[in-house]
Amino acid sequence: MTRHTIGLLLGTEDDWPSAFEEILRRLGPVDGPGGPHSFDCERITIEPFSLRDKPRYDLVIDRLAYWYYHPREWLKKVAMMDGVYLLNSPFTFQSMEKHAAYCAMMRLGLKVPETVLVPYKNPVDNSRYAYTAARYNQSFDLDAIAQKIGYPLFMKPYDGGAWRGVSRINNVAELHAAYDASGEMLMHLQKAIDFDVFARSLSIGAETMVMKFQPDQPMHQRYAVEHDFLGPDAGQEVVTIGRLVNAFFKWEFNSCETLVKGGDVYPIDYANACPDVALTSLHYYWPWAMKALVKWSVFALATSRKARLDLETDRYLAVADEPGLSYGEKLGEYRKLADAYFETERYQDFCATSLSRLDQLVLDWVTGPDFDRLLVRTVQSVYPEHEHDRFIAHLRGLLHLWVRDESARLSAA
Ligand SMILES: Nc1ncnc2c1ncn2[C@@H]1O[C@H](COP(=O)(O)OP(=O)(O)O)[C@@H](O)[C@H]1O
Ligand SMILES: [Mg+2]
């Protein structure tokens, strides 16, 4: 038996870690190359570490390092020195915030809306700033930049997340109000896309779920349960873009927001180091996400998948620069590179053979009392008391819907 230990690096969440631990426990040992493999799972604690310590983990799912720097540096140490496999390495996530991701995907020819980075509104807190700015900062005409992009537009931080500092701007007065309020945040101006559909995809390793997203709704209603809401071409394109972004940066657990208008797909936000996987927001899609996390972790460990720290972007750039390739042909080539990186076929074979019992096992779990207790506990920790009954009923309804659809799918198979 080859034993593997998975570490979870967590913040405030308890819903998905409980699910992950439970599914892994119910799954038990798995046949893989070289015989059976077993998986233990532990929540990582924060403590002093010697840079030469040997970690107890073979793989870590990180949900914390995007803001907590002690574990971030520990992750870098274990990735660099000990070959620990990470779902999301701070080496790329830390250096590739939204702005760098925009640049990369523009470079590959994707339809990122027109975007301009403007200098800080307020002086940066640095004793050298006044001299440097007086000498080298060009004065610029904010109105003219906005005019050129065209209204409406969005002003948002170059490294944003969770809608912090995002505003939709319709005219010059709003432009100045938003820029004045931006203070020491560094802001993009971006052309607004007047989209027909907002498609948000969540990718975990070689799997991608495309969901219809309704940004105007409250959190618990943002993901609509609607299948085939994109035509087959746009649907494929959204999957390809999500997988391309991830393969390009070697991100393995990430969400990608795309705006679809007519036949065009515009990616607008795809550097999410800690994507939303809350039961209360993903609801119907949550069992899929939990399975995908378990499957990808088990696959990576059982097949000794090696973490790669270098990005090898040349192969993608060569496609971008290939003369005579249409946008669609480039996407096709990117998809091949991305699927090769994620070993998509090998992963699917592995799931079909070594993890064939997982679907039924998760269906049984979601149907049973343990899952319901987790659902109730989660609602109680997220919502104020007077809303508990309402949200418990709401979530139970959506999960019942999933159970019905999944039962039908498994009996058809
Ligand atoms: N170019 C755009 N066109 C239309 N809507 C946009 C655009 N950029 C941002 N938005 C809206 O603003 C929201 C937040 O912007 P986003 O780039 O996703 O930042 P964050 O990283 O904070 O999530 C998006 O979910 C979308 O609803
Ligand atoms: Mg976003």
Tab-separated table of C-alpha atoms and ligand atoms in Angstrom:
chain	number	residue	atom	x	y	z
A	1	MET	CA	0.000	0.000	0.000
A	2	THR	CA	1.378	3.407	-0.952
A	3	ARG	CA	0.270	5.947	1.640
A	4	HIS	CA	-0.292	9.607	0.772
A	5	THR	CA	-1.115	12.528	3.039
A	6	ILE	CA	-3.136	15.457	1.782
A	7	GLY	CA	-2.946	18.759	3.662
A	8	LEU	CA	-5.706	21.370	3.633
A	9	LEU	CA	-4.630	24.954	4.208
A	10	LEU	CA	-7.827	26.676	5.272
A	11	GLY	CA	-9.314	29.974	6.316
A	12	THR	CA	-12.798	30.325	7.760
A	13	GLU	CA	-14.523	27.663	5.678
A	14	ASP	CA	-15.680	24.351	7.076
A	15	ASP	CA	-18.192	23.100	4.488
A	16	TRP	CA	-16.013	21.823	1.665
A	17	PRO	CA	-13.186	20.570	3.924
A	18	SER	CA	-15.723	18.417	5.797
A	19	ALA	CA	-17.062	17.111	2.491
A	20	PHE	CA	-13.589	16.431	1.139
A	21	GLU	CA	-12.564	14.515	4.259
A	22	GLU	CA	-15.797	12.516	4.284
A	23	ILE	CA	-15.666	11.534	0.612
A	24	LEU	CA	-12.027	10.529	0.921
A	25	ARG	CA	-12.826	8.441	4.011
A	26	ARG	CA	-15.734	6.699	2.308
A	27	LEU	CA	-13.667	6.091	-0.811
A	28	GLY	CA	-10.911	4.215	1.021
A	29	PRO	CA	-7.882	2.806	-0.824
A	30	VAL	CA	-7.724	3.144	-4.578
A	31	ASP	CA	-6.009	0.937	-7.172
A	32	GLY	CA	-3.484	2.819	-9.192
A	33	PRO	CA	-0.205	2.283	-10.978
A	34	GLY	CA	2.006	0.076	-8.801
A	35	GLY	CA	-0.831	-1.281	-6.629
A	36	PRO	CA	-3.193	0.144	-4.028
A	37	HIS	CA	-2.923	3.694	-2.686
A	38	SER	CA	-4.401	5.092	0.526
A	39	PHE	CA	-5.075	8.718	1.376
A	40	ASP	CA	-5.029	10.505	4.708
A	41	CYS	CA	-6.189	14.060	5.043
A	42	GLU	CA	-5.194	16.643	7.641
A	43	ARG	CA	-5.872	20.321	8.245
A	44	ILE	CA	-2.577	22.176	8.311
A	45	THR	CA	-1.749	24.338	11.321
A	46	ILE	CA	0.425	27.440	11.262
A	47	GLU	CA	3.651	27.116	13.221
A	48	PRO	CA	7.339	27.970	12.975
A	49	PHE	CA	9.200	25.856	10.461
A	50	SER	CA	12.850	25.368	9.665
A	51	LEU	CA	13.475	25.812	5.983
A	52	ARG	CA	15.069	22.354	6.031
A	53	ASP	CA	12.150	20.593	7.785
A	54	LYS	CA	10.577	17.759	5.839
A	55	PRO	CA	6.812	18.287	5.420
A	56	ARG	CA	4.358	15.486	6.223
A	57	TYR	CA	2.243	16.237	3.139
A	58	ASP	CA	2.419	15.000	-0.427
A	59	LEU	CA	-0.226	17.371	-1.775
A	60	VAL	CA	-1.707	20.598	-0.421
A	61	ILE	CA	-4.934	22.348	-1.347
A	62	ASP	CA	-4.369	25.993	-0.512
A	63	ARG	CA	-7.156	28.436	0.371
A	64	LEU	CA	-5.189	30.765	2.576
A	65	ALA	CA	-1.933	31.953	1.028
A	66	TYR	CA	-3.551	34.643	-1.058
A	67	TRP	CA	-3.686	36.828	2.048
A	68	TYR	CA	-1.748	35.053	4.819
A	69	TYR	CA	1.965	35.258	4.184
A	70	HIS	CA	3.415	32.827	6.699
A	71	PRO	CA	1.725	29.800	5.097
A	72	ARG	CA	2.412	31.325	1.690
A	73	GLU	CA	6.146	31.198	2.343
A	74	TRP	CA	5.799	27.679	3.731
A	75	LEU	CA	4.074	26.657	0.486
A	76	LYS	CA	6.924	28.059	-1.546
A	77	LYS	CA	9.413	26.198	0.599
A	78	VAL	CA	7.652	22.843	0.276
A	79	ALA	CA	7.113	23.297	-3.451
A	80	MET	CA	10.700	24.328	-4.090
A	81	MET	CA	12.511	22.007	-1.694
A	82	ASP	CA	10.302	18.998	-1.164
A	83	GLY	CA	8.345	18.502	-4.383
A	84	VAL	CA	4.988	18.820	-2.617
A	85	TYR	CA	2.173	18.954	-5.161
A	86	LEU	CA	0.075	22.123	-4.825
A	87	LEU	CA	-3.353	22.923	-6.149
A	88	ASN	CA	-2.313	26.483	-6.963
A	89	SER	CA	1.255	27.496	-6.389
A	90	PRO	CA	1.941	30.939	-4.918
A	91	PHE	CA	4.887	31.178	-7.320
A	92	THR	CA	2.489	31.869	-10.154
A	93	PHE	CA	-0.564	33.116	-8.339
A	94	GLN	CA	1.291	35.733	-6.396
A	95	SER	CA	3.027	37.209	-9.409
A	96	MET	CA	0.117	36.873	-11.835
A	97	GLU	CA	-2.692	39.020	-10.538
A	98	LYS	CA	-5.531	40.128	-12.749
A	99	HIS	CA	-3.421	42.554	-14.756
A	100	ALA	CA	-0.791	39.996	-15.768
A	101	ALA	CA	-3.530	37.528	-16.641
A	102	TYR	CA	-5.136	40.145	-18.909
A	103	CYS	CA	-1.803	40.702	-20.636
A	104	ALA	CA	-1.224	36.997	-21.162
A	105	MET	CA	-4.615	36.301	-22.653
A	106	MET	CA	-4.475	39.393	-24.876
A	107	ARG	CA	-1.083	38.171	-26.067
A	108	LEU	CA	-2.707	34.850	-27.001
A	109	GLY	CA	-5.371	36.683	-28.991
A	110	LEU	CA	-8.367	36.309	-26.679
A	111	LYS	CA	-11.105	38.936	-26.709
A	112	VAL	CA	-10.220	40.711	-23.484
A	113	PRO	CA	-12.119	44.040	-23.571
A	114	GLU	CA	-10.070	47.188	-24.188
A	115	THR	CA	-8.257	47.958	-20.905
A	116	VAL	CA	-6.059	50.861	-19.741
A	117	LEU	CA	-4.028	51.041	-16.532
A	118	VAL	CA	-3.936	54.547	-15.065
A	119	PRO	CA	-1.442	55.798	-12.418
A	120	TYR	CA	-2.383	56.059	-8.746
A	121	LYS	CA	-4.747	58.853	-7.796
A	122	ASN	CA	-3.080	59.493	-4.422
A	123	PRO	CA	0.641	59.588	-3.675
A	124	VAL	CA	2.117	56.200	-2.902
A	125	ASP	CA	3.359	55.869	0.677
A	126	ASN	CA	7.066	56.005	-0.063
A	127	SER	CA	9.548	58.739	0.739
A	128	ARG	CA	10.880	58.673	-2.837
A	129	TYR	CA	7.472	59.179	-4.415
A	130	ALA	CA	7.206	62.991	-4.404
A	131	TYR	CA	10.539	63.470	-6.138
A	132	THR	CA	9.960	60.636	-8.628
A	133	ALA	CA	6.440	61.700	-9.496
A	134	ALA	CA	7.407	65.350	-9.922
A	135	ARG	CA	10.189	64.341	-12.244
A	136	TYR	CA	8.685	61.485	-14.235
A	137	ASN	CA	4.890	61.277	-13.912
A	138	GLN	CA	3.283	62.525	-17.099
A	139	SER	CA	0.113	64.495	-16.582
A	140	PHE	CA	-2.685	62.737	-18.401
A	141	ASP	CA	-6.217	63.384	-19.561
A	142	LEU	CA	-8.506	60.933	-17.800
A	143	ASP	CA	-11.552	62.155	-19.728
A	144	ALA	CA	-9.857	61.527	-23.051
A	145	ILE	CA	-8.882	57.970	-22.047
A	146	ALA	CA	-12.435	57.215	-20.989
A	147	GLN	CA	-13.777	58.846	-24.128
A	148	LYS	CA	-11.567	56.644	-26.253
A	149	ILE	CA	-12.650	53.452	-24.483
A	150	GLY	CA	-16.247	54.655	-24.600
A	151	TYR	CA	-18.964	54.651	-21.932
A	152	PRO	CA	-20.122	52.676	-20.116
A	153	LEU	CA	-16.892	51.338	-18.711
A	154	PHE	CA	-15.656	49.660	-15.566
A	155	MET	CA	-13.071	50.993	-13.157
A	156	LYS	CA	-11.516	48.239	-11.053
A	157	PRO	CA	-8.279	47.417	-9.235
A	158	TYR	CA	-5.519	45.772	-11.289
A	159	ASP	CA	-5.297	43.008	-8.680
A	160	GLY	CA	-8.947	42.876	-7.690
A	161	GLY	CA	-11.126	40.230	-6.172
A	162	ALA	CA	-14.575	39.941	-4.598
A	163	TRP	CA	-15.762	43.137	-6.325
A	164	ARG	CA	-13.548	45.292	-4.103
A	165	GLY	CA	-13.351	48.783	-5.592
A	166	VAL	CA	-15.276	47.882	-8.770
A	167	SER	CA	-17.587	50.477	-10.272
A	168	ARG	CA	-19.560	50.823	-13.457
A	169	ILE	CA	-19.081	54.284	-14.960
A	170	ASN	CA	-21.617	55.915	-17.229
A	171	ASN	CA	-20.314	59.469	-17.600
A	172	VAL	CA	-17.564	61.974	-16.820
A	173	ALA	CA	-18.917	62.857	-13.383
A	174	GLU	CA	-18.937	59.199	-12.301
A	175	LEU	CA	-15.492	58.752	-13.811
A	176	HIS	CA	-13.995	61.467	-11.618
A	177	ALA	CA	-15.886	60.425	-8.524
A	178	ALA	CA	-14.604	56.839	-8.895
A	179	TYR	CA	-11.030	57.878	-9.660
A	180	ASP	CA	-10.966	60.300	-6.692
A	181	ALA	CA	-12.231	57.497	-4.468
A	182	SER	CA	-9.619	55.021	-5.736
A	183	GLY	CA	-6.949	56.601	-3.492
A	184	GLU	CA	-3.926	54.319	-3.366
A	185	MET	CA	-5.537	51.532	-5.379
A	186	LEU	CA	-4.111	51.048	-8.841
A	187	MET	CA	-6.960	51.014	-11.335
A	188	HIS	CA	-7.874	49.663	-14.725
A	189	LEU	CA	-10.438	51.303	-16.945
A	190	GLN	CA	-12.132	48.629	-19.000
A	191	LYS	CA	-14.738	48.767	-21.701
A	192	ALA	CA	-18.068	47.411	-20.460
A	193	ILE	CA	-19.471	44.476	-22.368
A	194	ASP	CA	-23.206	44.616	-22.708
A	195	PHE	CA	-23.477	40.836	-22.388
A	196	ASP	CA	-26.335	38.450	-23.178
A	197	VAL	CA	-25.074	35.818	-20.747
A	198	PHE	CA	-22.502	35.736	-17.973
A	199	ALA	CA	-20.812	32.339	-17.942
A	200	ARG	CA	-18.638	31.502	-14.996
A	201	SER	CA	-16.566	28.361	-15.155
A	202	LEU	CA	-14.936	26.581	-12.275
A	203	SER	CA	-11.982	24.393	-13.179
A	204	ILE	CA	-10.438	21.769	-10.937
A	205	GLY	CA	-7.565	20.013	-12.655
A	206	ALA	CA	-8.841	18.513	-15.901
A	207	GLU	CA	-12.520	19.213	-15.191
A	208	THR	CA	-14.489	22.362	-15.907
A	209	MET	CA	-18.052	23.232	-14.981
A	210	VAL	CA	-19.639	26.122	-16.851
A	211	MET	CA	-22.409	27.809	-14.891
A	212	LYS	CA	-24.810	30.596	-15.715
A	213	PHE	CA	-23.972	33.454	-13.384
A	214	GLN	CA	-26.310	36.272	-12.380
A	215	PRO	CA	-24.156	38.995	-10.838
A	216	ASP	CA	-27.146	41.159	-9.879
A	217	GLN	CA	-28.684	38.486	-7.659
A	218	PRO	CA	-27.908	37.897	-3.957
A	219	MET	CA	-25.105	35.347	-3.293
A	220	HIS	CA	-27.354	32.302	-2.935
A	221	GLN	CA	-28.983	32.912	-6.322
A	222	ARG	CA	-25.995	33.906	-8.418
A	223	TYR	CA	-25.531	30.468	-9.952
A	224	ALA	CA	-28.645	29.549	-11.914
A	225	VAL	CA	-29.400	25.874	-12.433
A	226	GLU	CA	-29.690	25.905	-16.181
A	227	HIS	CA	-28.114	23.438	-18.607
A	228	ASP	CA	-27.128	24.159	-22.189
A	229	PHE	CA	-27.649	27.894	-21.750
A	230	LEU	CA	-24.834	28.502	-24.239
A	231	GLY	CA	-24.803	27.179	-27.772
A	232	PRO	CA	-22.348	24.294	-28.341
A	233	ASP	CA	-19.689	26.590	-29.855
A	234	ALA	CA	-19.749	29.211	-27.121
A	235	GLY	CA	-19.935	26.405	-24.542
A	236	GLN	CA	-16.760	24.799	-25.916
A	237	GLU	CA	-15.068	28.167	-26.128
A	238	VAL	CA	-15.772	28.959	-22.481
A	239	VAL	CA	-14.368	25.578	-21.402
A	240	THR	CA	-11.311	26.044	-23.592
A	241	ILE	CA	-10.614	29.542	-22.256
A	242	GLY	CA	-10.846	28.406	-18.644
A	243	ARG	CA	-8.564	25.439	-19.263
A	244	LEU	CA	-6.142	27.521	-21.321
A	245	VAL	CA	-5.767	30.149	-18.594
A	246	ASN	CA	-5.076	27.425	-16.072
A	247	ALA	CA	-2.641	25.437	-18.186
A	248	PHE	CA	-0.831	28.611	-19.199
A	249	PHE	CA	-0.257	29.664	-15.594
A	250	LYS	CA	-0.236	26.112	-14.131
A	251	TRP	CA	-3.240	26.913	-11.962
A	252	GLU	CA	-5.305	23.902	-10.983
A	253	PHE	CA	-8.208	25.324	-9.002
A	254	ASN	CA	-9.564	28.532	-10.457
A	255	SER	CA	-12.681	30.228	-11.718
A	256	CYS	CA	-12.966	32.119	-14.975
A	257	GLU	CA	-15.584	34.750	-15.726
A	258	THR	CA	-16.597	35.284	-19.327
A	259	LEU	CA	-19.207	37.558	-20.861
A	260	VAL	CA	-20.965	36.183	-23.913
A	261	LYS	CA	-22.466	38.560	-26.447
A	262	GLY	CA	-23.753	37.285	-29.758
A	263	GLY	CA	-21.196	34.674	-30.803
A	264	ASP	CA	-18.311	36.335	-28.956
A	265	VAL	CA	-16.803	35.272	-25.641
A	266	TYR	CA	-15.030	37.962	-23.613
A	267	PRO	CA	-12.950	36.824	-20.626
A	268	ILE	CA	-12.945	39.480	-17.868
A	269	ASP	CA	-11.805	37.860	-14.622
A	270	TYR	CA	-9.746	34.698	-14.434
A	271	ALA	CA	-7.146	34.957	-11.700
A	272	ASN	CA	-9.027	33.700	-8.668
A	273	ALA	CA	-6.576	31.984	-6.340
A	274	CYS	CA	-9.301	31.005	-3.926
A	275	PRO	CA	-12.399	30.426	-6.051
A	276	ASP	CA	-15.822	30.280	-4.471
A	277	VAL	CA	-16.672	26.689	-3.518
A	278	ALA	CA	-19.148	27.443	-0.753
A	279	LEU	CA	-22.088	25.063	-0.451
A	280	THR	CA	-24.380	28.051	0.002
A	281	SER	CA	-23.390	29.590	-3.319
A	282	LEU	CA	-22.660	26.548	-5.523
A	283	HIS	CA	-25.619	24.487	-4.178
A	284	TYR	CA	-26.625	22.177	-7.094
A	285	TYR	CA	-23.059	22.216	-8.467
A	286	TRP	CA	-21.420	21.563	-5.124
A	287	PRO	CA	-21.344	17.738	-5.286
A	288	TRP	CA	-19.618	18.032	-8.656
A	289	ALA	CA	-16.988	20.378	-7.185
A	290	MET	CA	-16.369	18.121	-4.181
A	291	LYS	CA	-15.943	15.073	-6.403
A	292	ALA	CA	-13.633	16.932	-8.756
A	293	LEU	CA	-11.400	18.034	-5.866
A	294	VAL	CA	-11.141	14.486	-4.562
A	295	LYS	CA	-10.635	12.957	-8.005
A	296	TRP	CA	-7.944	15.399	-9.058
A	297	SER	CA	-6.026	15.088	-5.770
A	298	VAL	CA	-6.185	11.287	-5.844
A	299	PHE	CA	-5.218	11.189	-9.519
A	300	ALA	CA	-2.236	13.495	-8.998
A	301	LEU	CA	-0.936	11.407	-6.093
A	302	ALA	CA	-1.665	7.914	-7.398
A	303	THR	CA	-0.087	8.627	-10.781
A	304	SER	CA	2.877	10.543	-9.285
A	305	ARG	CA	2.003	13.609	-11.326
A	306	LYS	CA	4.910	16.041	-11.000
A	307	ALA	CA	4.301	19.657	-10.104
A	308	ARG	CA	5.972	21.963	-12.601
A	309	LEU	CA	7.115	25.365	-11.465
A	310	ASP	CA	8.211	26.795	-14.804
A	311	LEU	CA	5.562	28.126	-17.154
A	312	GLU	CA	7.032	27.192	-20.566
A	313	THR	CA	4.926	29.879	-22.195
A	314	ASP	CA	6.794	29.642	-25.508
A	315	ARG	CA	4.587	26.828	-26.775
A	316	TYR	CA	1.493	28.980	-26.380
A	317	LEU	CA	3.133	32.051	-27.856
A	318	ALA	CA	4.198	30.017	-30.902
A	319	VAL	CA	0.520	29.271	-31.579
A	320	ALA	CA	-0.390	32.921	-31.062
A	321	ASP	CA	2.270	33.957	-33.577
A	322	GLU	CA	1.538	31.271	-36.173
A	323	PRO	CA	0.598	33.158	-39.340
A	324	GLY	CA	-2.635	32.197	-41.043
A	325	LEU	CA	-4.288	30.562	-38.036
A	326	SER	CA	-7.793	31.828	-37.386
A	327	TYR	CA	-9.032	32.592	-33.875
A	328	GLY	CA	-10.936	29.293	-33.849
A	329	GLU	CA	-7.892	27.329	-34.992
A	330	LYS	CA	-5.751	28.943	-32.335
A	331	LEU	CA	-8.286	27.996	-29.680
A	332	GLY	CA	-8.154	24.424	-30.995
A	333	GLU	CA	-4.359	24.372	-30.647
A	334	TYR	CA	-4.496	25.941	-27.185
A	335	ARG	CA	-7.007	23.337	-26.134
A	336	LYS	CA	-4.649	20.553	-27.211
A	337	LEU	CA	-1.801	22.084	-25.211
A	338	ALA	CA	-4.035	22.578	-22.200
A	339	ASP	CA	-5.437	19.052	-22.328
A	340	ALA	CA	-1.927	17.662	-22.707
A	341	TYR	CA	-0.823	19.629	-19.662
A	342	PHE	CA	-3.751	18.382	-17.593
A	343	GLU	CA	-3.453	14.812	-18.995
A	344	THR	CA	-7.185	14.998	-19.568
A	345	GLU	CA	-7.477	11.613	-21.269
A	346	ARG	CA	-5.365	9.792	-18.723
A	347	TYR	CA	-7.362	11.461	-15.966
A	348	GLN	CA	-10.649	10.328	-17.485
A	349	ASP	CA	-9.356	6.764	-17.833
A	350	PHE	CA	-8.172	6.813	-14.253
A	351	CYS	CA	-11.574	8.036	-13.040
A	352	ALA	CA	-13.405	5.421	-15.123
A	353	THR	CA	-11.300	2.542	-13.801
A	354	SER	CA	-9.860	3.375	-10.383
A	355	LEU	CA	-12.641	5.698	-9.207
A	356	SER	CA	-15.659	4.061	-10.853
A	357	ARG	CA	-17.480	3.693	-7.521
A	358	LEU	CA	-17.172	7.361	-6.606
A	359	ASP	CA	-20.324	8.646	-8.330
A	360	GLN	CA	-22.618	6.222	-6.527
A	361	LEU	CA	-20.784	6.737	-3.257
A	362	VAL	CA	-21.260	10.510	-3.408
A	363	LEU	CA	-24.880	10.138	-4.475
A	364	ASP	CA	-25.521	7.888	-1.457
A	365	TRP	CA	-23.795	10.350	0.831
A	366	VAL	CA	-25.712	13.390	-0.474
A	367	THR	CA	-28.977	11.441	-0.092
A	368	GLY	CA	-28.238	10.460	3.506
A	369	PRO	CA	-28.436	12.082	6.966
A	370	ASP	CA	-24.713	12.974	7.290
A	371	PHE	CA	-24.945	15.302	4.350
A	372	ASP	CA	-28.107	16.902	5.654
A	373	ARG	CA	-26.406	17.582	8.987
A	374	LEU	CA	-23.546	19.259	7.131
A	375	LEU	CA	-26.033	21.347	5.163
A	376	VAL	CA	-27.828	22.484	8.318
A	377	ARG	CA	-24.579	23.214	10.153
A	378	THR	CA	-23.325	25.258	7.197
A	379	VAL	CA	-26.474	27.360	6.941
A	380	GLN	CA	-26.354	27.978	10.696
A	381	SER	CA	-22.799	29.251	10.436
A	382	VAL	CA	-23.422	31.482	7.407
A	383	TYR	CA	-26.840	33.111	7.960
A	384	PRO	CA	-28.482	34.925	10.883
A	385	GLU	CA	-30.872	32.823	12.926
A	386	HIS	CA	-34.132	34.195	11.521
A	387	GLU	CA	-33.059	33.049	8.038
A	388	HIS	CA	-32.039	29.491	8.931
A	389	ASP	CA	-35.318	27.761	8.043
A	390	ARG	CA	-35.618	29.549	4.749
A	391	PHE	CA	-32.094	28.776	3.585
A	392	ILE	CA	-32.138	25.191	4.814
A	393	ALA	CA	-35.287	24.617	2.735
A	394	HIS	CA	-33.797	26.461	-0.238
A	395	LEU	CA	-30.596	24.388	-0.228
A	396	ARG	CA	-32.364	21.095	0.431
A	397	GLY	CA	-34.558	21.783	-2.591
A	398	LEU	CA	-31.589	22.400	-4.885
A	399	LEU	CA	-29.695	19.370	-3.608
A	400	HIS	CA	-32.782	17.194	-4.095
A	401	LEU	CA	-32.856	18.401	-7.655
A	402	TRP	CA	-29.235	17.319	-8.039
A	403	VAL	CA	-29.991	13.919	-6.493
A	404	ARG	CA	-32.839	13.425	-8.959
A	405	ASP	CA	-30.739	14.406	-11.992
A	406	GLU	CA	-27.719	12.424	-10.843
A	407	SER	CA	-29.800	9.296	-10.140
A	408	ALA	CA	-31.233	9.552	-13.655
A	409	ARG	CA	-27.763	10.022	-15.127
A	410	LEU	CA	-26.319	7.015	-13.282
A	411	SER	CA	-29.187	4.693	-14.127
A	412	ALA	CA	-28.981	5.710	-17.805
A	413	ALA	CA	-25.233	4.960	-17.849
B	1	LIG	N1	-15.744	44.758	-18.783
B	1	LIG	C1	-16.844	44.474	-18.101
B	1	LIG	N2	-18.055	44.456	-18.714
B	1	LIG	C2	-19.185	44.167	-18.032
B	1	LIG	N3	-19.206	43.879	-16.714
B	1	LIG	C3	-18.042	43.896	-16.044
B	1	LIG	C4	-16.798	44.190	-16.692
B	1	LIG	N4	-15.823	44.126	-15.776
B	1	LIG	C5	-16.411	43.830	-14.608
B	1	LIG	N5	-17.744	43.690	-14.736
B	1	LIG	C6	-18.726	43.392	-13.672
B	1	LIG	O1	-18.134	43.664	-12.417
B	1	LIG	C7	-17.980	42.484	-11.666
B	1	LIG	C8	-16.653	42.519	-10.895
B	1	LIG	O2	-15.564	42.682	-11.802
B	1	LIG	P1	-14.390	41.617	-11.869
B	1	LIG	O3	-13.480	41.986	-12.985
B	1	LIG	O4	-14.973	40.252	-11.928
B	1	LIG	O5	-13.629	41.893	-10.502
B	1	LIG	P2	-13.428	40.983	-9.189
B	1	LIG	O6	-12.066	40.413	-9.351
B	1	LIG	O7	-13.519	41.934	-8.058
B	1	LIG	O8	-14.478	39.896	-9.189
B	1	LIG	C9	-18.074	41.356	-12.696
B	1	LIG	O9	-18.535	40.162	-12.112
B	1	LIG	C10	-19.080	41.922	-13.668
B	1	LIG	O10	-20.389	41.763	-13.170
B	2	MG	MG	-15.045	38.606	-10.685
